[in-house]
Short mmCIF file of N, CA and C in Angstrom, two decimals:
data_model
loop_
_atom_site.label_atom_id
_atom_site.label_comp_id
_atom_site.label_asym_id
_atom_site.label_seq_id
_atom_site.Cartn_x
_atom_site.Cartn_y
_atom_site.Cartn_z
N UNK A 16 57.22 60.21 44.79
CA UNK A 16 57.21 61.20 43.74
C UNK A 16 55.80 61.36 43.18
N UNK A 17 55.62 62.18 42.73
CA UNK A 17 53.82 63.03 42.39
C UNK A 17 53.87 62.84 40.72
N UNK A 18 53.93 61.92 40.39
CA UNK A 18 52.88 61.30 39.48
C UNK A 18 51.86 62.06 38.30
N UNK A 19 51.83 62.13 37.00
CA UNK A 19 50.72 62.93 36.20
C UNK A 19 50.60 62.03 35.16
N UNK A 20 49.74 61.42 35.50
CA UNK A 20 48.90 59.94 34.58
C UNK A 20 47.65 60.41 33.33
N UNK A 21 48.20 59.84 32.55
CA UNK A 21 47.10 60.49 32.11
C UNK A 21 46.81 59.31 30.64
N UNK A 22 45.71 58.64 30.83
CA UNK A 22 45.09 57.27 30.37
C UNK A 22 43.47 57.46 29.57
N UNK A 23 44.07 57.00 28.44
CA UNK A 23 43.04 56.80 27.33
C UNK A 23 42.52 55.57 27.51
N UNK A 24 41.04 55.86 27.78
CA UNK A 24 40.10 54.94 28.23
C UNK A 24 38.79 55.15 27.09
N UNK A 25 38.20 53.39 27.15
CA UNK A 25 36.83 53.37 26.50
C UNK A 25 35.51 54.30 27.19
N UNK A 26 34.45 55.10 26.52
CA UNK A 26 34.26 55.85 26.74
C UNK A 26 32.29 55.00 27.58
N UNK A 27 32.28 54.35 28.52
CA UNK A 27 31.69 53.25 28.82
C UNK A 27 31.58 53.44 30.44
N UNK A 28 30.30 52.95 30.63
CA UNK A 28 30.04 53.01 32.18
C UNK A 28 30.77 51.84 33.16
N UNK A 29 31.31 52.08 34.23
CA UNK A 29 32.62 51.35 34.31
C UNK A 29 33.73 50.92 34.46
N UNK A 30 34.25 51.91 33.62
CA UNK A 30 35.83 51.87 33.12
C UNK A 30 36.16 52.99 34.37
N UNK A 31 35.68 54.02 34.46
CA UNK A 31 36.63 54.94 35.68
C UNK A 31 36.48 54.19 36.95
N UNK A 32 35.53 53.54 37.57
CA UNK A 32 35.34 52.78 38.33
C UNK A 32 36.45 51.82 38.50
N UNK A 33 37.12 51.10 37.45
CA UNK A 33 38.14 49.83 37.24
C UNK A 33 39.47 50.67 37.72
N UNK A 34 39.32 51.54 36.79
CA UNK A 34 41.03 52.70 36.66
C UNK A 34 41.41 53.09 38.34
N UNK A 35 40.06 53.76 38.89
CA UNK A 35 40.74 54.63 40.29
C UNK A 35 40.30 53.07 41.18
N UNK A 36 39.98 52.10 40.93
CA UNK A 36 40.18 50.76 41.71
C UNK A 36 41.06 50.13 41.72
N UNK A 37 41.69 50.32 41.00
CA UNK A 37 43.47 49.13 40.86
C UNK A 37 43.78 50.13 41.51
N UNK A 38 43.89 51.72 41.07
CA UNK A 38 45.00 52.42 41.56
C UNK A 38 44.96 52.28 43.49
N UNK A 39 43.83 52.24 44.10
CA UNK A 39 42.99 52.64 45.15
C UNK A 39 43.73 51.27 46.36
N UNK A 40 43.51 50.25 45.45
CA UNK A 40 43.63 48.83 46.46
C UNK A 40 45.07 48.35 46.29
N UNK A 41 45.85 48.98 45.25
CA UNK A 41 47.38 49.09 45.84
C UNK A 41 47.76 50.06 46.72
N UNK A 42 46.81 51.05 47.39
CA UNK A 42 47.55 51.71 48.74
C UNK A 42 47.41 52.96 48.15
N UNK A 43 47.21 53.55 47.23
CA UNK A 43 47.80 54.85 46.86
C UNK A 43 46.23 55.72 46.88
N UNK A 44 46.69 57.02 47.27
CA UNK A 44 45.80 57.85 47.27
C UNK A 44 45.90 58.82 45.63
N UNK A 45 44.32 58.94 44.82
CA UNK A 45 44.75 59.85 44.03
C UNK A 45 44.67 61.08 44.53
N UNK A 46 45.63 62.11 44.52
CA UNK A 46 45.42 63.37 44.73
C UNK A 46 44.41 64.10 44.00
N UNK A 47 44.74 64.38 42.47
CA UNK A 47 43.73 64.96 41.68
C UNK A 47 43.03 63.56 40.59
N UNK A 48 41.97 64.39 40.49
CA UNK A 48 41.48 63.00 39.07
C UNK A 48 40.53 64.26 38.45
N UNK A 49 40.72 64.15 37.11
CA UNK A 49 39.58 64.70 36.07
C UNK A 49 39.27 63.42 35.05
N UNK A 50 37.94 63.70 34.44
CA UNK A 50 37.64 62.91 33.84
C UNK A 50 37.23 63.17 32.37
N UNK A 51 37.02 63.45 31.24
CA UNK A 51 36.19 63.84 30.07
C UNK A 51 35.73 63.11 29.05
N UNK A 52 35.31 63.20 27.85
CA UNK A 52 35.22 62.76 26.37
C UNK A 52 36.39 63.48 25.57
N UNK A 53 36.87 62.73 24.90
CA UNK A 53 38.21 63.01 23.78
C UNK A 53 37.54 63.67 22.87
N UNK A 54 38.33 64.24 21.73
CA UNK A 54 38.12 64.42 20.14
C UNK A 54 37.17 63.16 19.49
N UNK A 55 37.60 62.00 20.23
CA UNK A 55 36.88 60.78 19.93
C UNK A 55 35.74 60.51 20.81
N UNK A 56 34.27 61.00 20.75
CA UNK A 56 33.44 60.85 21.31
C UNK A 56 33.20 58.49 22.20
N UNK A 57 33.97 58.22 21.47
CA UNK A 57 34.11 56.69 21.96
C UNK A 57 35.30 56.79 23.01
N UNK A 58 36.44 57.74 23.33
CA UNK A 58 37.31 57.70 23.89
C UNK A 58 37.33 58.82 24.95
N UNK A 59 37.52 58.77 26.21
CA UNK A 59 37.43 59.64 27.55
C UNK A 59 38.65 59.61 28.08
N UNK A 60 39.19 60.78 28.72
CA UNK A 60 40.68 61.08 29.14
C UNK A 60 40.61 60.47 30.24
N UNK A 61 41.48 60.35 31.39
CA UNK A 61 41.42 60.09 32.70
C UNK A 61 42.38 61.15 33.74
N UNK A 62 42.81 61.83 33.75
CA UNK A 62 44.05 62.65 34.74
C UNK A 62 44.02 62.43 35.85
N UNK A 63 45.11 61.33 36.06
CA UNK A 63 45.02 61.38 37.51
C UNK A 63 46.26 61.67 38.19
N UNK A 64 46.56 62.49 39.34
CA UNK A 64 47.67 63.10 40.12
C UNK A 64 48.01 61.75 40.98
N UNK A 65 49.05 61.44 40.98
CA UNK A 65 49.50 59.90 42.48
C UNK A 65 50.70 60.04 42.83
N UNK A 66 50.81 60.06 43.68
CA UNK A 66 52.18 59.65 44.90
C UNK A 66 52.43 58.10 44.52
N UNK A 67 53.66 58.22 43.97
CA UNK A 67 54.34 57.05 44.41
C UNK A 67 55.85 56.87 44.18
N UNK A 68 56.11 55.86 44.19
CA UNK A 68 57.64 55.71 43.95
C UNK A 68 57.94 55.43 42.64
N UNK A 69 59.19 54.93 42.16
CA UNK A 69 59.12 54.66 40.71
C UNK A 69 58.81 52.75 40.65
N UNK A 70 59.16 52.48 41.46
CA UNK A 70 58.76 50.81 41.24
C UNK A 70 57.36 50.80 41.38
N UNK A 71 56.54 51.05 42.25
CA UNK A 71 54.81 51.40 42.82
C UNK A 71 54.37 51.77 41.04
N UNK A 72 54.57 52.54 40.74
CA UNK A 72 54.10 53.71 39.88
C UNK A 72 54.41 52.60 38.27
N UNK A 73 55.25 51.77 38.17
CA UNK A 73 55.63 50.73 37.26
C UNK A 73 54.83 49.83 37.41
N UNK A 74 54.65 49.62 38.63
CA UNK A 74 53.44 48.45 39.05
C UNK A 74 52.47 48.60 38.55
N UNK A 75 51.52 49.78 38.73
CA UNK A 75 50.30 50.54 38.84
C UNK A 75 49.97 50.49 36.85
N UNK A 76 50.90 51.02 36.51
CA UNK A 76 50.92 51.65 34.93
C UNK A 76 50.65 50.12 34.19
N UNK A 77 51.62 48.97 34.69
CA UNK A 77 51.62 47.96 33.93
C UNK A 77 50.35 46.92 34.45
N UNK A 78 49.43 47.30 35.54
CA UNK A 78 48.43 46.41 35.72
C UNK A 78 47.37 47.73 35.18
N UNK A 79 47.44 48.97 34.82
CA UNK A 79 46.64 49.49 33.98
C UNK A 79 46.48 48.82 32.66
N UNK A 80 47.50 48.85 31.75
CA UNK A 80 47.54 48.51 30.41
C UNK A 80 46.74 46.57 30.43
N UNK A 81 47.00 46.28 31.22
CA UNK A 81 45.94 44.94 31.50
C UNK A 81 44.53 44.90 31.18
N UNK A 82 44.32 46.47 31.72
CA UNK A 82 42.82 46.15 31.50
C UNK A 82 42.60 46.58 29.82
N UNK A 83 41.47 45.73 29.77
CA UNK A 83 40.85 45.84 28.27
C UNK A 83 40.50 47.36 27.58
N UNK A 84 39.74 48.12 28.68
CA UNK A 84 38.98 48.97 28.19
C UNK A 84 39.99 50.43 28.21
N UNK A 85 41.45 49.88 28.53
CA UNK A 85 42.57 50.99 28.99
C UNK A 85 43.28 50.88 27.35
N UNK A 86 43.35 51.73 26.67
CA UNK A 86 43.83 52.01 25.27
C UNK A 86 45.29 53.02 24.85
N UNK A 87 45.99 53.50 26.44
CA UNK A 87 46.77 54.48 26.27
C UNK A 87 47.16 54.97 27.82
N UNK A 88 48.26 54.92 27.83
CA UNK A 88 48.99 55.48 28.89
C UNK A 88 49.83 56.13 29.00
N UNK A 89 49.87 57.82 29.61
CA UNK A 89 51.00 58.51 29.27
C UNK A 89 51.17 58.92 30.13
N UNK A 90 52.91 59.02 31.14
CA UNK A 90 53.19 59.76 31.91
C UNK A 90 53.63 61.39 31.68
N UNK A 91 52.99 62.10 31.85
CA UNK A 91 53.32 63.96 32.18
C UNK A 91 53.80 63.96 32.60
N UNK A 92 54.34 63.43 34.14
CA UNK A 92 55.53 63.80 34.79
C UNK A 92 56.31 64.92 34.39
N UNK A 93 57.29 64.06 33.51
CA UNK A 93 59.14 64.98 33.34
C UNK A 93 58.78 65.57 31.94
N UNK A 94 57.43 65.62 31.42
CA UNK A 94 57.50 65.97 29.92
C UNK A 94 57.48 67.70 29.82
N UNK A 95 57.73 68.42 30.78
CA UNK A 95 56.75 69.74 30.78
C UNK A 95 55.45 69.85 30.25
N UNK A 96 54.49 69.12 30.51
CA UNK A 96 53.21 69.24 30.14
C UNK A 96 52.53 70.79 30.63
N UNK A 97 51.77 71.24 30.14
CA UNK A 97 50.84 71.97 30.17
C UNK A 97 49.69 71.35 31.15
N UNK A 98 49.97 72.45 32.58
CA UNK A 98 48.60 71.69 33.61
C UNK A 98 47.87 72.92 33.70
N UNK A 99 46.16 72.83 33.84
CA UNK A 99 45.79 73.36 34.41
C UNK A 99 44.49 73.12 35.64
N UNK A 100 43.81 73.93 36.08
CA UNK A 100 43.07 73.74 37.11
C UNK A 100 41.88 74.76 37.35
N UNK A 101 40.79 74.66 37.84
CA UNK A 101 39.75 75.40 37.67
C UNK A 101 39.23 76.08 38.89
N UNK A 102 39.21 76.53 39.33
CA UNK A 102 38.86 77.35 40.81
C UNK A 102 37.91 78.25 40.90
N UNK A 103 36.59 77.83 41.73
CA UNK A 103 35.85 78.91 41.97
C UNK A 103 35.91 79.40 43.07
N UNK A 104 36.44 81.04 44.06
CA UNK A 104 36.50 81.30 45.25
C UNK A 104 35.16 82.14 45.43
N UNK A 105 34.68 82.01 46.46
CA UNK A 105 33.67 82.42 46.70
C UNK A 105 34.33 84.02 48.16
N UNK A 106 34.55 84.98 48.17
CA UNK A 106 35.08 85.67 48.72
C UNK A 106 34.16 86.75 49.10
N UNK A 107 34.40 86.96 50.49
CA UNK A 107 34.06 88.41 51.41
C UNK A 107 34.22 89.51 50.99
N UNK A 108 33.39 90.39 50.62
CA UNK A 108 33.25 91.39 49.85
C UNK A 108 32.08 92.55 50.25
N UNK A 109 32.59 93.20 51.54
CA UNK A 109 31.85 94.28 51.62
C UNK A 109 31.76 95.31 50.15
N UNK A 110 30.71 96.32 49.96
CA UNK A 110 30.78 97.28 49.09
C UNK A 110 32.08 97.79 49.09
N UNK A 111 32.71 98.64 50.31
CA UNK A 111 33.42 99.95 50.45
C UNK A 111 35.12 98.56 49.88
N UNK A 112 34.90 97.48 49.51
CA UNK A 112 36.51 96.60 49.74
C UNK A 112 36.19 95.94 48.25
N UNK A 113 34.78 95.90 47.80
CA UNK A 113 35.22 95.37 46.29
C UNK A 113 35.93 95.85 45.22
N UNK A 114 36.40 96.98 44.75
CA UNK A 114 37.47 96.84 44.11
C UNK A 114 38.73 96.27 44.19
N UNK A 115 38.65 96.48 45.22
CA UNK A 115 40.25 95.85 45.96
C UNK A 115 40.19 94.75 45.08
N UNK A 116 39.30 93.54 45.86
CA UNK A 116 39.17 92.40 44.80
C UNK A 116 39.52 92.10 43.76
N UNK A 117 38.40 93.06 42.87
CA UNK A 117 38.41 93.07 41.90
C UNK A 117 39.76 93.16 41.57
N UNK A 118 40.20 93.91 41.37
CA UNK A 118 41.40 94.41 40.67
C UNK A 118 42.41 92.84 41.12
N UNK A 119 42.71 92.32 42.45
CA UNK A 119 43.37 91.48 42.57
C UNK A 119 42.87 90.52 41.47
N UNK A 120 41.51 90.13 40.99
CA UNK A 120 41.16 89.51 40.03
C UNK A 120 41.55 89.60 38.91
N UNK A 121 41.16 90.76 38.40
CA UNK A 121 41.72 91.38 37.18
C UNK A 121 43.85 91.35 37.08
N UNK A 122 44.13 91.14 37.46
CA UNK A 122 45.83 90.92 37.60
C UNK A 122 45.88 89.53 36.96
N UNK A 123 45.37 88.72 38.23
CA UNK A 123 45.29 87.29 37.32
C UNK A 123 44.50 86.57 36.39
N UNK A 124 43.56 87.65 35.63
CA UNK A 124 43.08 87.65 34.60
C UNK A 124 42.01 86.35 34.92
N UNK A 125 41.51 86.58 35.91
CA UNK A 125 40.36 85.69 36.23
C UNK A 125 39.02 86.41 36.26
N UNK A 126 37.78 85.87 36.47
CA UNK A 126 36.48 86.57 36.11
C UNK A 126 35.77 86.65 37.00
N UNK A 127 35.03 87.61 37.42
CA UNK A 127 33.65 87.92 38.36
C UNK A 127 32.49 87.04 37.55
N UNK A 128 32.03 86.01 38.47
CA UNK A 128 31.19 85.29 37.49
C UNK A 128 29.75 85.19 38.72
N UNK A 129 29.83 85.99 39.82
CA UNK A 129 28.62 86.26 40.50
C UNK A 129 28.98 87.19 41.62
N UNK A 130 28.08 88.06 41.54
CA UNK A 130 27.58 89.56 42.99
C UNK A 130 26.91 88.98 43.92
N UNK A 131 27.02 88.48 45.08
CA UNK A 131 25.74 89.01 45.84
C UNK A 131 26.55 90.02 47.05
N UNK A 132 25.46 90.52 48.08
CA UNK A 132 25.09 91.52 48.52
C UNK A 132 26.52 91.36 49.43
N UNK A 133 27.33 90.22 49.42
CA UNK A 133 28.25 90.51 51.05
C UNK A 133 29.16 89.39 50.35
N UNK A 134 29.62 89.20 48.91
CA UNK A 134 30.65 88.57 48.86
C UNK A 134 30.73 88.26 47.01
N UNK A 135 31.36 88.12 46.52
CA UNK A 135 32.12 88.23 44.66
C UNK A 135 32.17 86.30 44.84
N UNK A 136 32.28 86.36 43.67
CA UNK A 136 32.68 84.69 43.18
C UNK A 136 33.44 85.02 42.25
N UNK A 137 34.57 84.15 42.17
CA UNK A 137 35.50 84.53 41.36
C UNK A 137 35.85 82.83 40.20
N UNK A 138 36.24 83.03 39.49
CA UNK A 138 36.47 81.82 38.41
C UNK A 138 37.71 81.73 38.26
N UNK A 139 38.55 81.39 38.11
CA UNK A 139 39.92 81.37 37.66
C UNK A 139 40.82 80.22 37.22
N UNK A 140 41.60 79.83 36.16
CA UNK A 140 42.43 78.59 35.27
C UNK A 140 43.78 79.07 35.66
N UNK A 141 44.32 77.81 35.61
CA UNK A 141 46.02 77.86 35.67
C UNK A 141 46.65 77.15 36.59
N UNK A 142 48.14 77.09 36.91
CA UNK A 142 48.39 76.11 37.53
C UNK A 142 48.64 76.44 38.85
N UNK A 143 49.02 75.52 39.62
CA UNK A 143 49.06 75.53 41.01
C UNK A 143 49.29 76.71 41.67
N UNK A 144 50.77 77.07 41.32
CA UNK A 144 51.22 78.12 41.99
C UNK A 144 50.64 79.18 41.74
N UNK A 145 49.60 79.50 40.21
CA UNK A 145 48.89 81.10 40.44
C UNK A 145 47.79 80.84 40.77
N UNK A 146 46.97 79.56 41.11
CA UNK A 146 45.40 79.70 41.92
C UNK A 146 46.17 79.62 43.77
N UNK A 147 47.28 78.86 43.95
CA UNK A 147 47.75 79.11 45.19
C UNK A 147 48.10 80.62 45.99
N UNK A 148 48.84 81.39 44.77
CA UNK A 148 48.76 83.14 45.23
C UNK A 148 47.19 84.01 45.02
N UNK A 149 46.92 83.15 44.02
CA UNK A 149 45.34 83.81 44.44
C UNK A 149 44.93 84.02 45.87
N UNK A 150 44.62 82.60 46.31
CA UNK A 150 43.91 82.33 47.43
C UNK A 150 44.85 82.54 48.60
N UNK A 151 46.17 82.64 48.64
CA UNK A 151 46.61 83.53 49.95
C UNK A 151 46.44 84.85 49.67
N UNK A 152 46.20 85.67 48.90
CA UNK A 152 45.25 87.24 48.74
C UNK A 152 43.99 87.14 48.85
N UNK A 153 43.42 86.28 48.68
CA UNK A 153 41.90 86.27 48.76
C UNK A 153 41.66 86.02 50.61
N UNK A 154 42.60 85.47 51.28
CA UNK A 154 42.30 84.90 52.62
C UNK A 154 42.45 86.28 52.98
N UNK A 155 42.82 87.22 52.88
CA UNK A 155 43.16 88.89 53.87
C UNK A 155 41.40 89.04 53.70
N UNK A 156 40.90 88.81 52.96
CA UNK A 156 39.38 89.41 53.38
C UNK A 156 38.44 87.79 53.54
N UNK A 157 38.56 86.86 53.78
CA UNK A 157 37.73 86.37 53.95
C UNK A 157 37.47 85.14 53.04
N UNK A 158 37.72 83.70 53.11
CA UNK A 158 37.71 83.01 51.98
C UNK A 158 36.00 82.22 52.61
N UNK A 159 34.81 82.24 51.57
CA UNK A 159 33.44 81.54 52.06
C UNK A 159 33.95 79.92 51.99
N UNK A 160 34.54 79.94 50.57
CA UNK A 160 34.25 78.92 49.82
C UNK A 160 35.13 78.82 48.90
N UNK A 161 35.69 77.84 48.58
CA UNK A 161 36.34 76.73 47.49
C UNK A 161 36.39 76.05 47.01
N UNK A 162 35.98 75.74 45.24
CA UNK A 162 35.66 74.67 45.28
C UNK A 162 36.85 74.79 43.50
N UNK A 163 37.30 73.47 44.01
CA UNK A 163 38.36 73.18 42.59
C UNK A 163 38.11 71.38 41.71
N UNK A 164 38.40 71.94 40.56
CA UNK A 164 38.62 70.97 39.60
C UNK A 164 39.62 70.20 39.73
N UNK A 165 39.57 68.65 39.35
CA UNK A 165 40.86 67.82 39.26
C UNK A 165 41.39 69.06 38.30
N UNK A 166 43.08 68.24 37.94
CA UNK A 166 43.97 68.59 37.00
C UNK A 166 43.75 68.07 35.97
N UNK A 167 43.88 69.09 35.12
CA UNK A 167 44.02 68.08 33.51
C UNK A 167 45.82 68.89 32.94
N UNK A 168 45.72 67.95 32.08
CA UNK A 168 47.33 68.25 31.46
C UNK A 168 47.25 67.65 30.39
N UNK A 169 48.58 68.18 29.25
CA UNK A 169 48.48 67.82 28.04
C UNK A 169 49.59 67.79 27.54
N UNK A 170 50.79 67.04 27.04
CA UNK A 170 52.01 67.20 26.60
C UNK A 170 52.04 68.34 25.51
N UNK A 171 53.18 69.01 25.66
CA UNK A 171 53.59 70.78 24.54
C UNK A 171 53.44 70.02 23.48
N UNK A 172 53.17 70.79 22.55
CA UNK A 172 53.30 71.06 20.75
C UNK A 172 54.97 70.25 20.72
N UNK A 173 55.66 70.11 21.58
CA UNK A 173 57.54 69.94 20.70
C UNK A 173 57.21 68.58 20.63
N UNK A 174 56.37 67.83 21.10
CA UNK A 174 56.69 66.13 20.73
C UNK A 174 55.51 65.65 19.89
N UNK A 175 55.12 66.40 18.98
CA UNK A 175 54.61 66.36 17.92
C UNK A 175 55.65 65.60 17.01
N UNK A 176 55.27 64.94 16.41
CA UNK A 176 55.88 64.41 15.22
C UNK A 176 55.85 65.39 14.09
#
């Protein structure tokens, strides 16, 4: 099962090093990882995407909270969290075919964030499935380049206290 970890860590050279190392040398591959600074300039998020089972994934969580510099552990999973993801496509773009583009851009409310002479760059947020229909429309003319952000995620406003 696919996993959405997401671990409050000291904000210290180190600590991501420790986190994707336990996870790494029990077998598991992370799929996605983002990294940042919190509201709390001393405190840095961790998001990491993992395959595992539910015993693996119990394992993993409870030799996290071991470490010192690990302050918080929350599974996203089953919470409906809010995910998103960052995508820059770099796309084939004769003159006489850039609107086309464009406009496919403009639908998913993503941005032209560079021209050159024989291809658009495009920017675009959100989750899987609308940077995934992006980029099977973007492949009819030509995909250069791809380059994406880990996931980050954030539990909804309802489990607010």
């Amino acid at each position: 099962m696919r996993h959405i970890l997401s671990v409050l860590v000291e904000n210290k050279p180190g600590v991501l090093s420790r986190v994707t190392g336990l996870i790494s040398r029990r077998g598991f591959n992370i799929e996605s990882l983002s990294v940042g600074p919190t509201e709390d300039a001393t405190m840095s998020r961790v998001t990491a995407i993992v395959k595992a089972d539910e015993v693996a994934y119990e394992q993993i969580t409870k030799q996290l909270h071991k470490l010192i510099s690990v302050h918080k552990i929350t599974d996203l999973t089953d919470e409906g969290a809010i995910e998103r993801e960052l995508v820059l496509f770099k796309v084939n773009a004769p003159p006489d075919r850039r609107g086309e583009i464009i406009e496919i851009a403009n639908v998913f409310r993503a941005k032209i964030v560079d021209v050159g002479r024989s291809s658009l760059t495009i920017e675009a947020t959100g989750d899987e499935s609308k940077l995934k229909g992006m980029e099977d429309l973007f492949r009819a003319y030509g995909i250069k380049e791809i380059t994406r952000t880990g996931k980050i995620a954030m539990s909804r406003n309802s489990k607010d206290a």
